[in-house]
Amino acid sequence: MHTKKSTSTDAIPSFFTSVSRNFNEAAKYTEHPKGLLDQINTCNSVYHFTFPIRKGKGEYEVIQAWRVEHSHHKLPTKGGFRYADNVHADEVMAMAALMTYKCAVVSIPFGGAKGGVKVNTKNYSVEQLESITRRFTAELIHKNFIGPGIDVPAPDYGTSAREMSWMADTYQAFHPNSVDAAACVTGKPISQHGIQGRKEATGRGVYFACREACKIEEDMKVLGLSKGLDGKTVVVQGLGNVGYHSAKYLAEDGAKLIGLIEIEGAIYNPDGFDLDDVVRHRQETGSILNYPGAKNIENSNDALELECDILVPCALENQITHLNAHNINAKIIAEGANGPTTPEAEEILLEKGTLIIPDVYCNAGGVVVSYFEWLKNLSHVRFGRLGRRFAESTNQQLLQAIEVSSGVKFPEEVVKKIARGPDEGDLVDSGLEDTMIMAYRETHGMWTQYDKKISQRTAAFINSINKIAQSYLDLGIFP
Ligand code: GLU
């Protein structure tokens, strides 16, 4: 591990400032008029609201919440709702902006939004969390900040399918005659109009992103790595939904999980971990530490500096800053979280030759599958419902025709695998894979256009800005 520490104690800039800085860096490579760039960069609507909840007999607490709709160039706006006790306006604005750029990078027809409720979920019972969720959903309805064609929330840090089903149910109660009400929020449980694969989507997308990046021999050569994921050493920060699934799919494709980082500490084993066994250990003991055969790293931050091929930060923003960037020993950083690397840190890392797969592309899998869920809700039919059996019987007839003409009988498992028609899960996965492949090619194309002298983040932002600008120009707002 390097020991050179940054001597600067400068404060870390605000998250929205960092996102704007990334935006401005990319805007330099475009020729759009300043007014149009300003319109893209700014947050269109910032709604801060407070509401009381009853905590006990005669006891109340006032809760603060935000919903930010960053860009209305495409509707609905889209983005998660975060529950955390350090949520504040700047953070929600930054993440709403990231959602706009992210949707454009992966060509999803939404503007960006984000919400935050300032609560530590550990301090509330399930009943209290339900009443908080239902109460603020009512606030959003009153202010027209939610609706299938207006603004569509989804899960984020501290929320899950459970909260989404409470939101959908509340919205439905206020709109009893709306057949499209279920499309007011995504990430719902499957039984509540959700979609197969949404829970895994962000992590699965991170895996596809890493796989695409590692496929390009020339880029791997520059990093001193071989092509492909097989045998690559991986350190994952955060074993929540995104971190867990990123780690799972990377390991399934041959990568080796050598470091796992959580709030209470981290564990390291150069021989690799069995992810599910570590999760079981953490559930049983209440900590990731003291996993048999692994080295404990008591300070989670230190573990970010472990030597590895791919570091996958899947926790919160501002994890890699100018204070620790010099000591990062990863060849590739795949940003599963939103904003884990500050622009100052990125400068340092780029100088060191680190390849950063940026959040606006890398963690877009969640919103991609949210888009599929929204489409499913609006079309009122499960993907594959109409065509699955037809595809299956066509495939079967094809195989039989080959068998008859060749005289060779296919083994039963082969017939089963090839002949089966795609179900919802297959189609969602295929749509996600295709989206992540195409967006990587597009980002890589722009990166190559500038001889890879700019960051992949800047390349992704240039594409994103161009697409959003085109949308405004086609509206005739900016002649
Ligand atoms: N919260 C997720 C994100 O940051 C998903 C947003 C969505 O599905 O709308 O991308």
Coordinates of C-alpha atoms and ligand atoms in Angstrom, one line a residue:
M1 CA 0.0 0.0 0.0
H2 CA 1.3 3.5 -0.8
T3 CA 1.9 5.6 2.2
K4 CA 1.9 9.0 0.5
K5 CA -1.0 10.9 2.1
S6 CA -2.5 14.1 0.8
T7 CA -1.5 17.0 3.0
S8 CA -4.5 19.1 1.9
T9 CA -7.2 19.4 4.5
D10 CA -9.5 21.3 2.2
A11 CA -13.1 20.6 2.7
I12 CA -14.8 18.2 0.3
P13 CA -17.0 20.3 -2.1
S14 CA -20.7 19.9 -2.0
F15 CA -22.1 17.0 -3.9
F16 CA -24.1 19.2 -6.3
T17 CA -20.9 21.3 -6.9
S18 CA -19.1 18.2 -7.9
V19 CA -21.8 17.1 -10.3
S20 CA -21.9 20.6 -11.8
R21 CA -18.1 20.5 -12.1
N22 CA -18.4 17.2 -14.0
F23 CA -21.1 18.7 -16.2
N24 CA -19.0 21.9 -16.9
E25 CA -15.9 19.8 -17.8
A26 CA -17.9 17.9 -20.4
A27 CA -19.8 21.0 -21.6
K28 CA -16.4 22.5 -22.7
Y29 CA -16.4 19.8 -25.4
T30 CA -19.8 20.8 -26.8
E31 CA -20.9 23.8 -28.8
H32 CA -24.3 24.5 -27.2
P33 CA -25.2 28.0 -26.2
K34 CA -24.6 29.0 -22.6
G35 CA -28.3 29.5 -21.9
L36 CA -29.1 25.9 -23.0
L37 CA -26.3 24.5 -20.9
D38 CA -27.5 26.5 -17.9
Q39 CA -31.0 25.2 -18.5
I40 CA -29.7 21.6 -18.5
N41 CA -27.5 22.0 -15.5
T42 CA -30.0 23.7 -13.2
C43 CA -32.5 21.9 -11.0
N44 CA -36.0 22.8 -12.3
S45 CA -38.0 22.1 -9.1
V46 CA -36.8 21.7 -5.6
Y47 CA -39.6 20.9 -3.1
H48 CA -38.7 20.9 0.6
F49 CA -41.5 19.8 2.9
T50 CA -42.1 18.9 6.5
F51 CA -44.8 16.8 8.0
P52 CA -45.6 15.5 11.5
I53 CA -46.0 11.9 12.5
R54 CA -47.4 10.7 15.8
K55 CA -44.8 8.8 17.8
G56 CA -46.6 7.9 20.9
K57 CA -49.5 9.1 23.1
G58 CA -49.5 12.9 22.5
E59 CA -46.0 12.8 21.1
Y60 CA -45.2 14.1 17.6
E61 CA -42.1 14.5 15.5
V62 CA -41.7 16.8 12.5
I63 CA -40.0 15.0 9.6
Q64 CA -38.1 16.8 6.8
A65 CA -38.2 15.6 3.2
W66 CA -37.2 16.7 -0.3
R67 CA -38.2 15.9 -3.8
V68 CA -36.1 17.4 -6.6
E69 CA -37.1 17.2 -10.2
H70 CA -33.9 18.2 -12.0
S71 CA -35.0 18.2 -15.6
H72 CA -38.3 18.2 -17.4
H73 CA -36.9 17.8 -20.9
K74 CA -38.6 14.4 -20.8
L75 CA -41.5 13.3 -18.7
P76 CA -42.0 11.6 -16.3
T77 CA -39.0 12.5 -14.2
K78 CA -37.5 9.5 -12.5
G79 CA -35.4 8.7 -9.5
G80 CA -35.2 7.0 -6.1
F81 CA -36.3 8.0 -2.6
R82 CA -33.6 7.8 0.0
Y83 CA -34.2 7.4 3.8
A84 CA -31.1 8.6 5.8
D85 CA -30.5 10.8 8.7
N86 CA -28.0 13.0 6.9
V87 CA -30.1 13.7 3.8
H88 CA -30.1 17.3 2.8
A89 CA -31.1 19.5 -0.1
D90 CA -27.7 19.6 -1.8
E91 CA -27.4 15.9 -1.8
V92 CA -30.9 15.3 -3.3
M93 CA -30.2 18.0 -5.9
A94 CA -27.0 16.3 -6.9
M95 CA -28.5 12.9 -7.2
A96 CA -31.5 14.3 -9.2
A97 CA -29.0 15.8 -11.6
L98 CA -27.1 12.5 -11.9
M99 CA -30.4 10.8 -12.7
T100 CA -31.0 13.1 -15.6
Y101 CA -27.5 12.5 -17.0
K102 CA -27.8 8.7 -16.3
C103 CA -31.1 8.3 -18.1
A104 CA -29.6 10.1 -21.1
V105 CA -26.4 8.0 -21.1
V106 CA -28.5 4.8 -21.3
S107 CA -31.1 6.3 -23.6
I108 CA -34.0 6.0 -21.1
P109 CA -36.8 8.5 -21.9
F110 CA -37.0 10.2 -18.5
G111 CA -35.9 13.4 -16.8
G112 CA -34.0 13.0 -13.6
A113 CA -35.4 13.3 -10.0
K114 CA -34.6 12.3 -6.5
G115 CA -36.1 12.3 -3.1
G116 CA -34.9 12.1 0.4
V117 CA -36.5 11.7 3.8
K118 CA -34.4 12.7 6.8
V119 CA -34.8 9.7 9.1
N120 CA -32.6 7.0 10.5
T121 CA -34.7 3.9 9.7
K122 CA -33.3 2.1 12.7
N123 CA -35.1 4.5 15.1
Y124 CA -38.6 3.7 13.8
S125 CA -40.9 0.7 13.9
V126 CA -42.2 -0.7 10.7
E127 CA -45.6 0.9 11.5
Q128 CA -44.0 4.3 11.9
L129 CA -42.0 3.9 8.6
E130 CA -45.3 3.0 6.9
S131 CA -47.0 6.1 8.2
I132 CA -44.1 8.3 7.3
T133 CA -44.1 6.8 3.7
R134 CA -47.9 7.1 3.3
R135 CA -47.9 10.7 4.8
F136 CA -45.2 12.1 2.4
T137 CA -46.8 10.3 -0.6
A138 CA -49.9 12.2 0.2
E139 CA -47.8 15.4 0.3
L140 CA -46.4 14.6 -3.1
I141 CA -49.8 13.9 -4.5
H142 CA -51.1 17.3 -3.2
K143 CA -48.2 19.1 -4.8
N144 CA -48.3 17.2 -8.1
F145 CA -44.9 15.7 -7.5
I146 CA -45.9 12.1 -8.2
G147 CA -47.8 10.3 -11.0
P148 CA -47.2 7.9 -13.9
G149 CA -46.7 10.8 -16.3
I150 CA -45.3 13.3 -13.8
D151 CA -42.6 11.9 -11.5
V152 CA -42.0 8.3 -10.7
P153 CA -40.0 7.4 -7.5
A154 CA -38.1 4.1 -6.9
P155 CA -36.0 2.6 -4.2
D156 CA -32.7 4.0 -3.1
Y157 CA -30.5 3.9 0.0
G158 CA -32.6 2.9 3.0
T159 CA -35.7 2.0 1.0
S160 CA -36.9 -1.1 -0.8
A161 CA -39.9 -2.8 -2.5
R162 CA -41.8 -2.5 0.8
E163 CA -41.8 1.3 0.8
M164 CA -42.6 1.4 -2.9
S165 CA -45.7 -0.8 -2.3
W166 CA -46.9 1.6 0.4
M167 CA -46.4 4.5 -2.0
A168 CA -48.3 2.8 -4.8
D169 CA -51.1 1.9 -2.5
T170 CA -51.4 5.4 -1.2
Y171 CA -51.4 6.9 -4.7
Q172 CA -54.0 4.3 -5.7
A173 CA -56.2 5.3 -2.8
F174 CA -56.2 9.0 -4.0
H175 CA -56.8 8.0 -7.6
P176 CA -59.3 5.1 -7.4
N177 CA -60.3 5.4 -11.1
S178 CA -56.8 5.5 -12.5
V179 CA -56.0 2.2 -14.4
D180 CA -52.3 3.4 -14.7
A181 CA -51.9 4.1 -11.0
A182 CA -49.4 1.3 -10.5
A183 CA -47.0 3.1 -12.8
C184 CA -46.6 5.9 -10.3
V185 CA -43.6 4.2 -8.7
T186 CA -41.2 1.4 -9.7
G187 CA -39.2 -1.2 -7.7
K188 CA -42.5 -2.6 -6.3
P189 CA -42.8 -6.2 -5.1
I190 CA -43.6 -8.7 -7.9
S191 CA -47.0 -9.3 -6.4
Q192 CA -47.8 -5.6 -6.4
H193 CA -47.1 -5.0 -10.2
G194 CA -43.3 -5.1 -9.9
I195 CA -41.1 -6.8 -12.4
Q196 CA -38.7 -9.8 -12.4
G197 CA -35.1 -8.7 -12.0
R198 CA -35.7 -5.2 -10.6
K199 CA -34.1 -6.0 -7.3
E200 CA -31.0 -7.4 -8.9
A201 CA -30.9 -4.8 -11.7
T202 CA -28.4 -2.2 -10.4
G203 CA -25.8 -4.9 -9.4
R204 CA -26.4 -6.8 -12.5
G205 CA -25.8 -3.6 -14.5
V206 CA -22.5 -3.0 -12.6
Y207 CA -21.5 -6.5 -13.6
F208 CA -22.3 -5.9 -17.3
A209 CA -20.4 -2.6 -17.1
C210 CA -17.3 -4.3 -15.7
R211 CA -17.6 -7.2 -18.2
E212 CA -17.8 -4.7 -21.1
A213 CA -14.8 -2.7 -19.9
C214 CA -12.7 -5.8 -19.4
K215 CA -13.6 -7.1 -22.8
I216 CA -11.5 -4.5 -24.5
E217 CA -8.0 -5.9 -24.8
E218 CA -6.3 -2.7 -25.6
D219 CA -7.7 -0.9 -22.5
M220 CA -6.7 -3.8 -20.3
K221 CA -3.2 -3.9 -21.7
V222 CA -2.7 -0.2 -20.7
L223 CA -3.7 -1.2 -17.1
G224 CA -1.4 -4.2 -17.2
L225 CA -4.3 -6.6 -17.1
S226 CA -5.5 -9.5 -19.2
K227 CA -8.7 -9.4 -21.1
G228 CA -11.9 -10.7 -19.4
L229 CA -13.2 -10.9 -15.9
D230 CA -11.8 -14.4 -15.1
G231 CA -9.4 -14.2 -12.2
K232 CA -9.7 -10.5 -11.7
T233 CA -9.4 -9.5 -8.0
V234 CA -12.3 -7.5 -6.7
V235 CA -13.0 -5.4 -3.6
V236 CA -16.6 -4.4 -2.9
Q237 CA -17.7 -1.6 -0.5
G238 CA -21.2 -2.1 0.8
L239 CA -23.1 -5.4 0.9
G240 CA -26.6 -3.8 0.5
N241 CA -28.7 -4.6 -2.5
V242 CA -26.3 -3.0 -5.1
G243 CA -23.0 -4.3 -3.5
Y244 CA -24.3 -7.8 -2.9
H245 CA -25.6 -8.3 -6.4
S246 CA -22.5 -6.6 -8.1
A247 CA -20.3 -9.0 -6.1
K248 CA -22.5 -12.0 -6.8
Y249 CA -22.5 -11.6 -10.6
L250 CA -18.9 -10.7 -10.8
A251 CA -17.9 -13.8 -8.8
E252 CA -20.2 -16.0 -10.9
D253 CA -18.3 -14.9 -14.0
G254 CA -15.0 -15.8 -12.6
A255 CA -13.8 -12.7 -10.7
K256 CA -12.3 -13.3 -7.2
L257 CA -13.8 -11.4 -4.3
I258 CA -10.8 -10.6 -2.1
G259 CA -12.1 -7.7 0.0
L260 CA -15.5 -6.9 1.4
I261 CA -16.1 -3.6 3.2
E262 CA -19.0 -2.7 5.5
I263 CA -19.6 0.0 8.1
E264 CA -18.2 -2.0 11.0
G265 CA -15.0 -2.9 9.2
A266 CA -13.7 -5.0 6.3
I267 CA -12.3 -8.5 5.7
Y268 CA -9.6 -9.5 3.3
N269 CA -8.6 -12.9 1.9
P270 CA -6.4 -13.2 -1.2
D271 CA -7.8 -16.6 -1.8
G272 CA -11.3 -15.2 -2.3
F273 CA -14.6 -15.3 -0.4
D274 CA -17.8 -17.2 -0.7
L275 CA -20.2 -14.2 -0.7
D276 CA -23.3 -15.9 0.6
D277 CA -21.3 -17.5 3.5
V278 CA -20.0 -14.1 4.4
V279 CA -23.5 -12.7 4.4
R280 CA -24.7 -15.6 6.6
H281 CA -21.8 -14.9 9.0
R282 CA -22.7 -11.2 9.2
Q283 CA -26.3 -12.0 9.9
E284 CA -25.4 -14.5 12.6
T285 CA -22.8 -12.4 14.4
G286 CA -23.9 -8.9 13.6
S287 CA -20.6 -8.1 12.0
I288 CA -18.6 -8.8 8.9
L289 CA -15.4 -9.0 11.0
N290 CA -13.9 -12.2 12.3
Y291 CA -14.9 -14.2 9.3
P292 CA -13.0 -17.5 9.5
G293 CA -9.7 -17.5 7.5
A294 CA -9.9 -13.7 6.7
K295 CA -7.8 -10.8 7.9
N296 CA -9.8 -8.1 9.8
I297 CA -9.4 -4.5 8.7
E298 CA -11.0 -2.5 11.5
N299 CA -11.1 0.8 9.7
S300 CA -13.4 0.5 6.7
N301 CA -11.7 3.4 4.9
D302 CA -8.3 1.7 5.0
A303 CA -9.8 -1.2 3.1
L304 CA -10.6 1.0 0.1
E305 CA -6.8 1.1 -0.4
L306 CA -6.4 -2.7 -0.8
E307 CA -4.5 -3.7 -3.9
C308 CA -7.0 -5.2 -6.4
D309 CA -7.9 -5.1 -10.1
I310 CA -11.5 -3.8 -9.6
L311 CA -12.7 -1.7 -6.7
V312 CA -16.5 -1.4 -6.6
P313 CA -17.8 1.3 -4.2
C314 CA -21.5 0.6 -3.6
A315 CA -22.2 2.7 -0.5
L316 CA -22.6 6.4 -0.4
E317 CA -21.1 9.5 -2.1
N318 CA -17.6 11.0 -1.4
Q319 CA -15.8 7.8 -0.4
I320 CA -12.8 8.4 -2.6
T321 CA -11.6 12.0 -2.1
H322 CA -8.4 14.0 -2.5
L323 CA -7.5 12.7 1.0
N324 CA -7.3 9.0 0.0
A325 CA -7.1 9.0 -3.8
H326 CA -3.3 8.8 -3.8
N327 CA -3.5 5.6 -1.8
I328 CA -6.1 3.8 -3.9
N329 CA -4.5 0.6 -5.4
A330 CA -7.2 -0.5 -7.8
K331 CA -6.7 -0.5 -11.6
I332 CA -10.4 -0.1 -12.3
I333 CA -13.0 1.6 -10.2
A334 CA -16.6 0.6 -11.1
E335 CA -18.9 3.1 -9.4
G336 CA -21.9 1.2 -8.1
A337 CA -22.9 4.1 -5.8
N338 CA -23.8 7.6 -6.9
G339 CA -20.9 10.0 -6.7
P340 CA -18.4 7.9 -4.7
T341 CA -15.4 9.7 -6.3
T342 CA -15.0 13.5 -6.0
P343 CA -13.7 15.4 -9.1
E344 CA -10.5 16.2 -7.1
A345 CA -9.9 12.5 -6.5
E346 CA -10.7 11.6 -10.1
E347 CA -7.9 14.0 -11.3
I348 CA -5.4 12.2 -9.0
L349 CA -6.6 8.8 -10.1
L350 CA -6.6 9.6 -13.8
E351 CA -3.0 10.7 -13.4
K352 CA -2.2 7.4 -11.9
G353 CA -3.8 5.7 -14.9
T354 CA -6.9 4.3 -13.1
L355 CA -9.8 3.5 -15.3
I356 CA -13.0 4.8 -13.7
I357 CA -16.3 3.4 -15.0
P358 CA -18.5 6.3 -14.0
D359 CA -21.7 6.1 -11.9
V360 CA -23.8 7.8 -14.7
Y361 CA -23.2 4.7 -16.7
C362 CA -22.1 2.0 -14.3
N363 CA -25.1 2.0 -11.9
A364 CA -27.8 2.8 -14.4
G365 CA -29.1 -0.8 -14.4
G366 CA -31.7 0.1 -11.7
V367 CA -33.4 2.8 -13.7
V368 CA -33.2 0.7 -16.9
V369 CA -35.3 -2.0 -15.3
S370 CA -37.5 0.6 -13.6
Y371 CA -38.3 1.7 -17.2
F372 CA -39.3 -1.8 -18.1
E373 CA -41.5 -2.0 -15.0
W374 CA -43.1 1.3 -15.9
L375 CA -43.8 0.0 -19.4
K376 CA -45.2 -3.2 -18.0
N377 CA -47.5 -1.2 -15.7
L378 CA -48.7 1.0 -18.5
S379 CA -49.3 -1.9 -20.9
H380 CA -51.0 -4.0 -18.2
V381 CA -49.3 -7.2 -19.3
R382 CA -46.3 -9.2 -18.3
F383 CA -43.5 -9.3 -20.8
G384 CA -43.5 -12.7 -22.6
R385 CA -47.1 -13.5 -21.8
L386 CA -48.2 -13.4 -25.4
G387 CA -45.2 -14.9 -27.2
R388 CA -43.5 -17.3 -24.8
R389 CA -45.3 -20.5 -25.8
F390 CA -45.4 -19.6 -29.5
A391 CA -41.6 -19.1 -29.4
E392 CA -41.2 -22.4 -27.6
S393 CA -43.2 -24.4 -30.1
T394 CA -41.5 -22.7 -33.1
N395 CA -38.1 -23.6 -31.6
Q396 CA -39.2 -27.1 -30.9
Q397 CA -40.3 -27.6 -34.5
L398 CA -37.0 -26.2 -35.7
L399 CA -35.0 -28.6 -33.6
Q400 CA -37.2 -31.6 -34.7
A401 CA -36.6 -30.6 -38.3
I402 CA -32.9 -30.6 -37.7
E403 CA -33.1 -34.0 -36.0
V404 CA -35.0 -35.5 -38.8
S405 CA -32.7 -34.2 -41.5
S406 CA -29.4 -34.9 -39.7
G407 CA -30.5 -38.1 -38.0
V408 CA -28.9 -36.9 -34.8
K409 CA -31.1 -36.7 -31.6
F410 CA -30.4 -33.8 -29.3
P411 CA -30.1 -34.6 -25.6
E412 CA -33.2 -33.6 -23.6
E413 CA -31.4 -30.9 -21.6
V414 CA -30.2 -29.2 -24.9
V415 CA -33.7 -29.3 -26.3
K416 CA -35.0 -27.8 -23.0
K417 CA -32.5 -25.0 -23.1
I418 CA -32.7 -24.1 -26.7
A419 CA -36.4 -24.5 -27.2
R420 CA -37.8 -22.6 -24.2
G421 CA -39.6 -19.4 -24.9
P422 CA -38.4 -16.3 -23.0
D423 CA -40.3 -15.4 -19.8
E424 CA -40.3 -11.9 -18.2
G425 CA -37.0 -12.5 -16.3
D426 CA -35.2 -13.5 -19.5
L427 CA -36.5 -10.5 -21.4
V428 CA -35.7 -8.0 -18.7
D429 CA -32.2 -9.5 -18.4
S430 CA -31.7 -9.3 -22.2
G431 CA -33.0 -5.7 -22.3
L432 CA -30.7 -4.7 -19.5
E433 CA -27.7 -6.5 -21.0
D434 CA -28.3 -4.9 -24.4
T435 CA -28.7 -1.4 -22.9
M436 CA -25.5 -1.7 -20.9
I437 CA -23.5 -3.0 -23.9
M438 CA -24.8 -0.3 -26.2
A439 CA -24.2 2.5 -23.7
Y440 CA -20.7 1.3 -23.0
R441 CA -19.9 1.3 -26.7
E442 CA -21.4 4.8 -27.1
T443 CA -19.4 6.1 -24.1
H444 CA -16.2 4.3 -25.3
G445 CA -16.8 5.8 -28.8
M446 CA -16.8 9.3 -27.4
W447 CA -13.8 8.5 -25.1
T448 CA -11.9 7.2 -28.1
Q449 CA -12.8 10.3 -30.2
Y450 CA -10.7 12.3 -27.7
D451 CA -7.9 9.7 -27.8
K452 CA -8.8 8.6 -24.2
K453 CA -7.3 11.8 -22.9
I454 CA -10.6 12.7 -21.2
S455 CA -12.1 10.6 -18.5
Q456 CA -14.9 8.1 -19.3
R457 CA -17.1 10.2 -17.1
T458 CA -16.5 13.3 -19.3
A459 CA -17.2 11.1 -22.4
A460 CA -20.5 9.9 -20.9
F461 CA -21.5 13.4 -19.9
I462 CA -20.7 14.8 -23.4
N463 CA -23.1 12.2 -24.9
S464 CA -25.6 12.9 -22.2
I465 CA -25.5 16.7 -22.7
N466 CA -25.8 16.3 -26.5
K467 CA -28.9 14.1 -26.2
I468 CA -30.6 16.4 -23.7
A469 CA -29.7 19.5 -25.7
Q470 CA -31.1 17.8 -28.8
S471 CA -34.4 17.2 -27.0
Y472 CA -34.6 20.9 -26.0
L473 CA -33.7 22.0 -29.6
D474 CA -36.4 19.7 -31.0
L475 CA -38.9 21.3 -28.6
G476 CA -38.1 24.6 -30.3
I477 CA -37.3 26.2 -26.9
F478 CA -33.7 27.0 -28.1
P479 CA -33.8 27.9 -31.8
Ligands
GLU1 N1 -32.2 4.8 -7.1 C1 -31.7 4.3 -8.3 C2 -30.7 5.1 -8.9 O1 -30.0 5.9 -8.3 C3 -32.9 3.9 -9.2 C4 -33.7 5.0 -9.7 C5 -35.0 4.5 -10.5 O2 -35.1 3.3 -10.7 O3 -35.8 5.3 -10.8 O4 -30.3 5.0 -10.1

